[in-house]
């Protein structure tokens, strides 16, 4: 796939660091599987990975975390907690 941001680079399998802010929580996820542009570094997540990232953000917000840094390990489920309203 060609990068939609820089229009110059091709993407390849890799990992990225994703930072999310939600409900007063800042969550930094390292080693997230992604397609990464070789030119500009823009990361593209597939649908399943995006769902895991958003679930991790919901979990952290539910627990009242202000700042959390963690690894999103493949094959390890995010806890099944109810989502905060």
N, CA, C and O atoms as a DFTB+ gen file, in Angstrom:
340 C
 N C O
     1  1       0.854      -1.172       0.000
     2  2       0.000       0.000       0.000
     3  2       0.895       1.229       0.000
     4  3       1.937       1.239       0.655
     5  1       0.497       2.260      -0.728
     6  2       1.209       3.527      -0.697
     7  2       0.662       4.388       0.424
     8  3      -0.530       4.345       0.731
     9  1       1.535       5.167       1.031
    10  2       1.160       6.012       2.160
    11  2       0.175       7.097       1.722
    12  3       0.386       7.778       0.718
    13  1      -0.891       7.241       2.485
    14  2      -1.899       8.256       2.191
    15  2      -1.472       9.640       2.665
    16  3      -2.050      10.639       2.238
    17  1      -0.475       9.716       3.534
    18  2      -0.027      10.993       4.083
    19  2       1.039      11.631       3.197
    20  3       0.845      12.740       2.698
    21  1       2.161      10.942       2.999
    22  2       3.261      11.544       2.233
    23  2       3.173      11.254       0.736
    24  3       3.816      11.934      -0.064
    25  1       2.390      10.260       0.355
    26  2       2.192       9.859      -1.044
    27  2       3.475       9.362      -1.714
    28  3       3.483       9.126      -2.922
    29  1       4.551       9.200      -0.953
    30  2       5.844       8.818      -1.513
    31  2       6.247       7.393      -1.156
    32  3       6.783       6.663      -1.989
    33  1       5.988       7.008       0.077
    34  2       6.501       5.736       0.577
    35  2       5.512       4.597       0.480
    36  3       4.300       4.791       0.384
    37  1       6.069       3.413       0.508
    38  2       5.259       2.196       0.591
    39  2       5.240       1.759       2.050
    40  3       6.156       2.065       2.812
    41  1       4.195       1.044       2.427
    42  2       4.115       0.563       3.803
    43  2       4.613      -0.874       3.876
    44  3       4.542      -1.634       2.911
    45  1       5.119      -1.216       5.056
    46  2       5.568      -2.590       5.294
    47  2       5.177      -2.976       6.709
    48  3       4.907      -2.113       7.544
    49  1       5.146      -4.285       6.977
    50  2       4.819      -4.764       8.318
    51  2       5.823      -4.229       9.319
    52  3       7.027      -4.203       9.061
    53  1       5.314      -3.803      10.467
    54  2       6.183      -3.295      11.518
    55  2       5.391      -3.077      12.788
    56  3       4.317      -3.649      12.975
    57  1       5.929      -2.251      13.649
    58  2       5.238      -1.894      14.883
    59  2       5.290      -0.389      15.062
    60  3       6.126       0.298      14.476
    61  1       4.374       0.109      15.886
    62  2       4.296       1.543      16.135
    63  2       3.950       1.777      17.596
    64  3       3.506       0.871      18.300
    65  1       4.160       3.000      18.032
    66  2       3.703       3.444      19.341
    67  2       2.463       4.291      19.114
    68  3       2.487       5.235      18.324
    69  1       1.384       3.959      19.803
    70  2       0.108       4.657      19.646
    71  2      -0.191       5.395      20.943
    72  3      -0.132       4.808      22.024
    73  1      -0.512       6.679      20.837
    74  2      -0.878       7.487      22.001
    75  2      -2.332       7.906      21.864
    76  3      -2.737       8.448      20.836
    77  1      -3.112       7.654      22.902
    78  2      -4.531       8.014      22.917
    79  2      -4.833       8.834      24.159
    80  3      -4.260       8.598      25.223
    81  1      -5.735       9.799      24.018
    82  2      -6.252      10.543      25.160
    83  2      -7.757      10.374      25.160
    84  3      -8.420      10.617      24.151
    85  1      -8.301       9.951      26.309
    86  2      -9.740       9.716      26.410
    87  2     -10.160       9.892      27.859
    88  3      -9.550       9.316      28.760
    89  1     -11.191      10.681      28.084
    90  2     -11.793      10.845      29.415
    91  2     -10.755      11.137      30.495
    92  3     -10.810      10.555      31.578
    93  1      -9.811      12.032      30.209
    94  2      -8.793      12.382      31.189
    95  2      -7.675      11.370      31.321
    96  3      -6.827      11.503      32.203
    97  1      -7.653      10.360      30.465
    98  2      -6.633       9.312      30.492
    99  2      -5.727       9.452      29.278
   100  3      -6.203       9.634      28.158
   101  1      -4.421       9.368      29.504
   102  2      -3.457       9.296      28.408
   103  2      -2.867       7.899      28.419
   104  3      -2.294       7.465      29.418
   105  1      -3.009       7.195      27.305
   106  2      -2.549       5.817      27.183
   107  2      -1.537       5.735      26.049
   108  3      -1.815       6.148      24.923
   109  1      -0.365       5.200      26.358
   110  2       0.675       4.996      25.355
   111  2       0.874       3.495      25.203
   112  3       1.233       2.803      26.156
   113  1       0.640       3.005      24.003
   114  2       0.789       1.574      23.701
   115  2       1.990       1.394      22.783
   116  3       2.044       1.973      21.699
   117  1       2.946       0.594      23.219
   118  2       4.153       0.339      22.433
   119  2       4.047      -1.010      21.731
   120  3       3.307      -1.896      22.157
   121  1       4.796      -1.140      20.661
   122  2       4.899      -2.394      19.901
   123  2       3.544      -2.853      19.359
   124  3       3.218      -4.039      19.404
   125  1       2.768      -1.910      18.853
   126  2       1.472      -2.215      18.244
   127  2       1.725      -2.623      16.790
   128  3       2.375      -1.894      16.040
   129  1       1.211      -3.780      16.400
   130  2       1.393      -4.239      15.023
   131  2       0.714      -3.273      14.062
   132  3      -0.430      -2.872      14.274
   133  1       1.440      -2.899      12.992
   134  2       0.921      -1.913      12.045
   135  2       1.629      -2.065      10.705
   136  3       2.665      -2.721      10.597
   137  1       1.050      -1.450       9.701
   138  2       1.732      -1.227       8.434
   139  2       2.347       0.165       8.569
   140  3       1.633       1.129       8.847
   141  1       3.662       0.283       8.377
   142  2       4.364       1.536       8.626
   143  2       5.003       2.033       7.334
   144  3       5.661       1.273       6.624
   145  1       4.804       3.319       7.036
   146  2       5.388       3.924       5.837
   147  2       6.905       3.986       5.979
   148  3       7.424       4.448       6.995
   149  1       7.603       3.522       4.959
   150  2       9.067       3.541       4.970
   151  2       9.615       4.954       4.843
   152  3      10.760       5.204       5.220
   153  1       8.822       5.880       4.321
   154  2       9.291       7.243       4.099
   155  2       9.023       8.162       5.291
   156  3       9.944       8.807       5.792
   157  1       7.768       8.228       5.748
   158  2       7.408       9.206       6.790
   159  2       7.102       8.587       8.150
   160  3       7.015       9.305       9.146
   161  1       6.938       7.263       8.206
   162  2       6.689       6.604       9.481
   163  2       5.234       6.550       9.909
   164  3       4.934       6.067      11.001
   165  1       4.325       7.033       9.077
   166  2       2.894       6.960       9.406
   167  2       2.496       5.497       9.582
   168  3       2.885       4.634       8.794
   169  1       1.711       5.232      10.632
   170  2       1.309       3.855      10.938
   171  2      -0.166       3.650      10.622
   172  3      -0.999       4.515      10.895
   173  1      -0.473       2.502      10.048
   174  2      -1.838       2.120       9.715
   175  2      -2.165       0.824      10.448
   176  3      -1.468      -0.180      10.296
   177  1      -3.238       0.857      11.248
   178  2      -3.650      -0.318      12.016
   179  2      -4.792      -1.021      11.303
   180  3      -5.644      -0.369      10.700
   181  1      -4.817      -2.348      11.366
   182  2      -5.952      -3.069      10.798
   183  2      -7.133      -2.983      11.773
   184  3      -6.994      -2.499      12.896
   185  1      -8.274      -3.455      11.329
   186  2      -9.508      -3.331      12.111
   187  2      -9.425      -4.040      13.463
   188  3      -9.860      -3.495      14.478
   189  1      -8.871      -5.242      13.478
   190  2      -8.776      -5.999      14.731
   191  2      -7.841      -5.312      15.724
   192  3      -8.137      -5.247      16.917
   193  1      -6.721      -4.804      15.235
   194  2      -5.773      -4.110      16.113
   195  2      -6.381      -2.816      16.630
   196  3      -6.216      -2.478      17.802
   197  1      -7.079      -2.094      15.773
   198  2      -7.746      -0.864      16.206
   199  2      -8.742      -1.158      17.313
   200  3      -8.828      -0.406      18.283
   201  1      -9.496      -2.241      17.181
   202  2     -10.466      -2.616      18.218
   203  2      -9.757      -2.914      19.534
   204  3     -10.244      -2.523      20.595
   205  1      -8.611      -3.602      19.487
   206  2      -7.855      -3.899      20.709
   207  2      -7.317      -2.623      21.350
   208  3      -7.338      -2.487      22.573
   209  1      -6.837      -1.691      20.534
   210  2      -6.315      -0.423      21.046
   211  2      -7.430       0.368      21.731
   212  3      -7.239       0.887      22.830
   213  1      -8.580       0.461      21.090
   214  2      -9.699       1.204      21.678
   215  2     -10.213       0.530      22.941
   216  3     -10.615       1.207      23.887
   217  1     -10.203      -0.790      22.963
   218  2     -10.629      -1.524      24.166
   219  2      -9.660      -1.259      25.323
   220  3     -10.086      -1.095      26.466
   221  1      -8.368      -1.218      25.026
   222  2      -7.371      -0.908      26.055
   223  2      -7.585       0.500      26.605
   224  3      -7.415       0.731      27.803
   225  1      -7.958       1.445      25.732
   226  2      -8.239       2.811      26.181
   227  2      -9.470       2.842      27.073
   228  3      -9.478       3.525      28.097
   229  1     -10.505       2.111      26.696
   230  2     -11.714       2.033      27.528
   231  2     -11.389       1.446      28.898
   232  3     -11.865       1.935      29.923
   233  1     -10.575       0.395      28.904
   234  2     -10.194      -0.259      30.159
   235  2      -9.440       0.709      31.074
   236  3      -9.731       0.792      32.267
   237  1      -8.474       1.436      30.516
   238  2      -7.689       2.379      31.319
   239  2      -8.575       3.499      31.861
   240  3      -8.435       3.894      33.019
   241  1      -9.480       4.010      31.036
   242  2     -10.392       5.067      31.486
   243  2     -11.315       4.547      32.582
   244  3     -11.593       5.260      33.545
   245  1     -11.789       3.318      32.445
   246  2     -12.666       2.711      33.449
   247  2     -11.960       2.606      34.803
   248  3     -12.568       2.817      35.853
   249  1     -10.660       2.274      34.759
   250  2      -9.889       2.141      35.996
   251  2      -9.464       3.490      36.570
   252  3      -8.882       3.536      37.654
   253  1      -9.741       4.585      35.868
   254  2      -9.402       5.912      36.369
   255  2      -7.933       6.271      36.223
   256  3      -7.435       7.156      36.919
   257  1      -7.243       5.593      35.328
   258  2      -5.822       5.852      35.105
   259  2      -5.653       7.225      34.467
   260  3      -6.409       7.592      33.567
   261  1      -4.651       7.992      34.935
   262  2      -4.362       9.274      34.299
   263  2      -3.349       9.105      33.173
   264  3      -3.542       9.633      32.079
   265  1      -2.263       8.364      33.439
   266  2      -1.237       8.105      32.425
   267  2      -0.808       6.647      32.555
   268  3      -0.524       6.165      33.651
   269  1      -0.766       5.951      31.413
   270  2      -0.324       4.555      31.421
   271  2       0.493       4.294      30.169
   272  3       0.130       4.717      29.072
   273  1       1.608       3.588      30.350
   274  2       2.449       3.162      29.231
   275  2       2.539       1.647      29.308
   276  3       2.913       1.089      30.339
   277  1       2.191       0.983      28.203
   278  2       2.247      -0.475      28.207
   279  2       2.452      -1.016      26.801
   280  3       2.365      -0.285      25.814
   281  1       2.724      -2.298      26.734
   282  2       2.891      -2.987      25.463
   283  2       1.588      -3.685      25.124
   284  3       0.978      -4.330      25.977
   285  1       1.168      -3.555      23.884
   286  2      -0.021      -4.268      23.429
   287  2       0.462      -5.581      22.828
   288  3       0.736      -5.659      21.630
   289  1       0.565      -6.606      23.657
   290  2       1.109      -7.896      23.230
   291  2       0.078      -8.657      22.414
   292  3      -1.080      -8.768      22.816
   293  1       0.490      -9.174      21.281
   294  2      -0.398      -9.947      20.410
   295  2      -0.815     -11.228      21.113
   296  3      -0.002     -11.887      21.761
   297  1      -2.086     -11.571      20.978
   298  2      -2.595     -12.799      21.548
   299  2      -2.977     -12.694      23.013
   300  3      -3.474     -13.660      23.593
   301  1      -2.754     -11.549      23.615
   302  2      -3.096     -11.359      25.026
   303  2      -4.347     -10.498      25.101
   304  3      -4.307      -9.332      24.707
   305  1      -5.455     -11.036      25.595
   306  2      -6.707     -10.276      25.577
   307  2      -6.686      -9.103      26.545
   308  3      -6.082      -9.163      27.616
   309  1      -7.356      -8.046      26.142
   310  2      -7.568      -6.912      27.037
   311  2      -8.679      -7.327      27.989
   312  3      -9.641      -7.970      27.569
   313  1      -8.563      -6.974      29.254
   314  2      -9.534      -7.391      30.276
   315  2     -10.958      -7.070      29.844
   316  3     -11.202      -6.063      29.179
   317  1     -11.875      -7.913      30.217
   318  2     -13.268      -7.758      29.839
   319  2     -14.008      -6.969      30.913
   320  3     -14.794      -7.527      31.679
   321  1     -13.749      -5.669      30.961
   322  2     -14.391      -4.792      31.932
   323  2     -15.503      -4.013      31.255
   324  3     -15.434      -3.771      30.050
   325  1     -16.522      -3.615      31.996
   326  2     -17.546      -2.765      31.394
   327  2     -16.947      -1.415      31.024
   328  3     -16.023      -0.933      31.680
   329  1     -17.473      -0.821      29.987
   330  2     -16.986       0.472      29.519
   331  2     -17.646       1.577      30.330
   332  3     -18.856       1.560      30.557
   333  1     -16.832       2.542      30.767
   334  2     -17.360       3.669      31.538
   335  2     -18.262       4.522      30.655
   336  3     -17.980       4.720      29.473
   337  1     -19.335       5.021      31.230
   338  2     -20.288       5.834      30.465
   339  2     -19.799       7.245      30.294
   340  3     -20.478       8.063      29.674
